[in-house]
Short mmCIF file of C-alpha atoms in Angstrom, two decimals:
data_model
loop_
_atom_site.label_atom_id
_atom_site.label_comp_id
_atom_site.label_asym_id
_atom_site.label_seq_id
_atom_site.Cartn_x
_atom_site.Cartn_y
_atom_site.Cartn_z
CA UNK A 839 63.38 131.63 79.19
CA UNK A 840 64.57 133.02 82.54
CA UNK A 841 63.39 129.86 84.28
CA UNK A 842 65.32 127.70 81.83
CA UNK A 843 68.48 129.74 82.40
CA UNK A 844 68.07 129.46 86.17
CA UNK A 845 67.67 125.70 85.90
CA UNK A 846 70.72 125.43 83.68
CA UNK A 847 72.72 127.60 86.06
CA UNK A 848 71.62 125.49 89.02
CA UNK A 849 72.61 122.28 87.27
CA UNK A 850 76.03 123.75 86.42
CA UNK A 851 76.54 124.83 90.04
CA UNK A 852 75.67 121.34 91.27
CA UNK A 853 78.13 119.84 88.79
CA UNK A 854 80.91 122.16 89.97
CA UNK A 855 80.19 121.32 93.62
CA UNK A 856 80.23 117.60 92.81
CA UNK A 857 83.61 117.89 91.07
CA UNK A 858 85.04 119.82 94.03
CA UNK A 859 83.79 117.17 96.44
CA UNK A 860 85.38 114.42 94.36
CA UNK A 861 88.68 116.31 94.24
CA UNK A 862 88.66 116.75 98.02
CA UNK A 863 87.88 113.07 98.50
CA UNK A 864 90.77 112.11 96.21
CA UNK A 865 93.11 114.40 98.13
CA UNK A 866 92.12 112.78 101.41
CA UNK A 867 92.61 109.33 99.94
CA UNK A 868 96.14 110.22 98.83
CA UNK A 869 97.05 112.03 102.02
CA UNK A 870 99.81 110.42 104.06
CA UNK A 871 98.52 108.50 107.04
CA UNK A 872 100.45 107.30 110.07
CA UNK A 873 99.63 104.32 112.27
CA UNK A 874 101.67 103.55 115.36
CA UNK A 875 100.90 100.76 117.79
CA UNK A 876 102.61 98.22 120.01
CA UNK A 877 101.90 94.50 119.96
CA UNK A 878 103.39 92.66 122.90
CA UNK A 879 103.61 88.96 123.63
CA UNK A 880 105.55 86.80 126.04
CA UNK A 881 108.76 87.12 124.08
CA UNK A 882 108.05 89.61 121.29
CA UNK A 883 107.75 93.41 121.34
CA UNK A 884 106.64 95.01 118.09
CA UNK A 885 106.55 98.71 117.21
CA UNK A 886 105.12 99.65 113.83
CA UNK A 887 105.30 102.98 112.02
CA UNK A 888 103.53 103.16 108.65
CA UNK A 889 102.79 105.82 106.07
CA UNK A 890 102.01 106.17 102.35
CA UNK A 891 102.83 108.66 99.62
CA UNK A 892 102.39 109.32 95.93
CA UNK A 893 105.59 110.37 94.16
CA UNK A 894 105.71 113.92 92.84
CA UNK A 895 108.01 115.50 90.22
CA UNK A 896 111.48 116.47 91.38
CA UNK A 897 114.35 118.56 90.03
CA UNK A 898 116.83 116.33 88.18
CA UNK A 899 119.66 118.30 89.79
CA UNK A 900 118.69 116.77 93.12
CA UNK A 901 119.85 113.33 91.96
CA UNK A 902 122.66 112.10 94.20
CA UNK A 903 123.30 108.59 92.89
CA UNK A 904 124.02 106.83 89.64
CA UNK A 905 120.69 106.01 88.04
CA UNK A 906 118.75 108.02 90.59
CA UNK A 907 117.04 110.11 87.92
CA UNK A 908 116.42 107.20 85.50
CA UNK A 909 112.84 106.05 85.04
CA UNK A 910 112.12 102.59 86.43
CA UNK A 911 110.93 101.31 83.06
CA UNK A 912 114.23 102.30 81.44
CA UNK A 913 116.53 100.39 83.80
CA UNK A 914 114.58 98.23 86.29
CA UNK A 915 117.69 96.25 87.16
CA UNK A 916 119.42 99.34 88.54
CA UNK A 917 116.40 100.78 90.35
CA UNK A 918 116.83 99.00 93.68
CA UNK A 919 120.48 99.99 94.00
CA UNK A 920 119.66 103.57 93.03
CA UNK A 921 116.84 103.79 95.59
CA UNK A 922 119.07 102.41 98.37
CA UNK A 923 121.74 104.95 97.42
CA UNK A 924 119.22 107.82 97.47
CA UNK A 925 117.85 106.73 100.84
CA UNK A 926 121.33 106.66 102.37
CA UNK A 927 122.39 109.92 100.71
CA UNK A 928 119.32 111.59 102.23
CA UNK A 929 119.96 110.10 105.65
CA UNK A 930 123.61 111.16 105.49
CA UNK A 931 122.60 114.77 104.80
CA UNK A 932 120.47 114.66 107.95
CA UNK A 933 123.08 112.92 110.15
CA UNK A 934 121.17 109.63 110.27
CA UNK A 935 122.94 106.27 110.17
CA UNK A 936 123.47 104.21 107.04
CA UNK A 937 120.89 101.57 106.12
CA UNK A 938 122.02 98.12 105.04
CA UNK A 939 120.01 95.70 102.95
CA UNK A 940 118.39 92.96 105.03
CA UNK A 941 116.96 90.04 103.09
CA UNK A 942 113.93 89.24 105.23
CA UNK A 943 112.86 92.88 105.20
CA UNK A 944 113.35 92.78 101.43
CA UNK A 945 111.06 89.75 101.10
CA UNK A 946 108.30 91.52 103.01
CA UNK A 947 108.70 94.71 100.98
CA UNK A 948 108.78 92.95 97.60
CA UNK A 949 105.76 90.80 98.37
CA UNK A 950 103.75 93.86 99.36
CA UNK A 951 104.76 95.96 96.36
CA UNK A 952 103.89 93.08 94.03
CA UNK A 953 100.59 92.42 95.79
CA UNK A 954 99.50 96.07 95.58
CA UNK A 955 100.30 96.14 91.88
CA UNK A 956 98.63 92.81 91.16
CA UNK A 957 95.43 93.43 93.13
CA UNK A 958 95.16 97.16 92.47
CA UNK A 959 95.24 98.75 95.93
CA UNK A 960 97.56 101.17 97.73
CA UNK A 961 97.58 100.72 101.49
CA UNK A 962 99.48 99.16 104.37
CA UNK A 963 96.68 96.69 104.95
CA UNK A 964 95.84 94.25 102.18
CA UNK A 965 92.25 93.60 101.05
CA UNK A 966 92.43 90.39 103.07
CA UNK A 967 93.27 92.31 106.26
CA UNK A 968 96.99 91.47 106.53
CA UNK A 969 99.23 94.30 107.75
CA UNK A 970 102.95 94.95 107.96
CA UNK A 971 103.30 92.88 111.12
CA UNK A 972 101.81 89.87 109.37
CA UNK A 973 104.14 90.32 106.39
CA UNK A 974 107.22 90.61 108.57
CA UNK A 975 106.29 87.49 110.51
CA UNK A 976 105.79 85.58 107.28
CA UNK A 977 109.15 86.82 105.96
CA UNK A 978 110.95 85.63 109.09
CA UNK A 979 111.84 89.05 110.49
CA UNK A 980 109.55 88.84 113.52
CA UNK A 981 111.05 85.99 115.48
CA UNK A 982 110.14 84.66 118.88
CA UNK A 983 112.68 85.81 121.44
CA UNK A 984 113.59 88.96 119.47
CA UNK A 985 112.85 92.61 120.14
CA UNK A 986 112.30 94.46 116.89
CA UNK A 987 110.84 97.57 115.38
CA UNK A 988 109.97 98.44 111.78
CA UNK A 989 108.64 101.27 109.67
CA UNK A 990 107.04 100.92 106.24
CA UNK A 991 106.81 103.64 103.60
CA UNK A 992 104.95 103.21 100.31
CA UNK A 993 104.83 105.18 97.08
CA UNK A 994 103.93 104.88 93.44
CA UNK A 995 105.10 107.00 90.54
CA UNK A 996 104.02 107.05 86.90
CA UNK A 997 106.36 107.51 83.95
CA UNK A 998 108.75 110.42 84.71
CA UNK A 999 107.91 110.19 88.39
CA UNK A 1000 109.09 106.59 88.65
CA UNK A 1001 112.70 107.49 89.54
CA UNK A 1002 114.52 106.86 92.81
CA UNK A 1003 114.95 110.60 93.29
CA UNK A 1004 111.21 111.20 92.81
CA UNK A 1005 110.23 108.52 95.29
CA UNK A 1006 112.60 109.75 98.01
CA UNK A 1007 111.59 113.36 97.34
CA UNK A 1008 107.92 112.43 97.82
CA UNK A 1009 108.70 110.67 101.10
CA UNK A 1010 110.77 113.58 102.39
CA UNK A 1011 107.98 116.05 101.61
CA UNK A 1012 105.52 114.09 103.79
CA UNK A 1013 106.14 114.47 107.56
CA UNK A 1014 105.07 110.89 108.48
CA UNK A 1015 107.32 109.41 105.79
CA UNK A 1016 110.17 111.72 106.68
CA UNK A 1017 110.07 110.58 110.32
CA UNK A 1018 110.36 106.95 109.29
CA UNK A 1019 113.02 107.55 106.63
CA UNK A 1020 115.29 109.59 108.93
CA UNK A 1021 114.76 107.62 112.14
CA UNK A 1022 117.96 106.53 113.91
CA UNK A 1023 116.01 103.61 115.29
CA UNK A 1024 116.51 101.69 112.04
CA UNK A 1025 119.70 100.15 110.65
CA UNK A 1026 118.32 97.69 108.09
CA UNK A 1027 116.13 98.13 105.03
CA UNK A 1028 114.26 96.02 102.50
CA UNK A 1029 113.19 97.48 99.17
CA UNK A 1030 110.35 96.18 97.02
CA UNK A 1031 109.77 97.49 93.47
CA UNK A 1032 107.21 96.35 90.94
CA UNK A 1033 106.72 97.74 87.46
CA UNK A 1034 103.41 99.55 86.92
CA UNK A 1035 101.20 101.44 89.37
CA UNK A 1036 98.40 100.03 91.54
CA UNK A 1037 95.94 101.77 89.22
CA UNK A 1038 97.37 100.51 85.93
CA UNK A 1039 99.71 102.07 83.40
CA UNK A 1040 103.48 102.34 83.33
CA UNK A 1041 105.48 103.43 86.34
CA UNK A 1042 106.55 101.79 89.58
CA UNK A 1043 105.00 100.66 92.86
CA UNK A 1044 107.47 100.88 95.73
CA UNK A 1045 107.65 99.67 99.32
CA UNK A 1046 110.54 100.23 101.69
CA UNK A 1047 110.62 98.59 105.12
CA UNK A 1048 113.14 99.96 107.63
CA UNK A 1049 113.86 97.93 110.71
CA UNK A 1050 116.04 97.07 113.68
CA UNK A 1051 116.14 93.81 115.62
CA UNK A 1052 117.85 92.42 118.68
CA UNK A 1053 117.76 88.68 119.37
#
């Protein structure tokens, strides 16, 4: 009987250790990561700053903009405007310049948000190996003869966490995201939003690309 109890106890201990290992692995997978590098050519200089986040709950009183605390599923048509407003309200509180919508940045952001949702991944590099630089070139932002820089921040939020306030709050609580969001280097922004999360279910998958360019 004692031997049976010892075996049962050992099996339980192994199960607990396995669960802890899985939890730690999941935490590492969701942890914000930063990648910075320079790609230089004859006429193009490219600086990339990238990071990812998962949206966390936020106090509704922190909402600064109309629709900022409304779930994406409730009013998807207002979500982009609300997120832009929240981004600028946050930058204003930290003495950073106002961001203005830039269409080519928006194309890159929307394509990436949609692709992550459709193919079920959450990363700056797609399963096919394309990164933010590739997306910005395809969208027409990276032009020969121009000097430009860009930063990409990603997030997803399910149900009550799919609000503009929740997304910005998640980015601000992650140092790599915060650096990109508040950087004075950037004056333009493109926002991509897609209903649902990369892992299924209701919510929102978001990508924001901040940039500056001189041609």
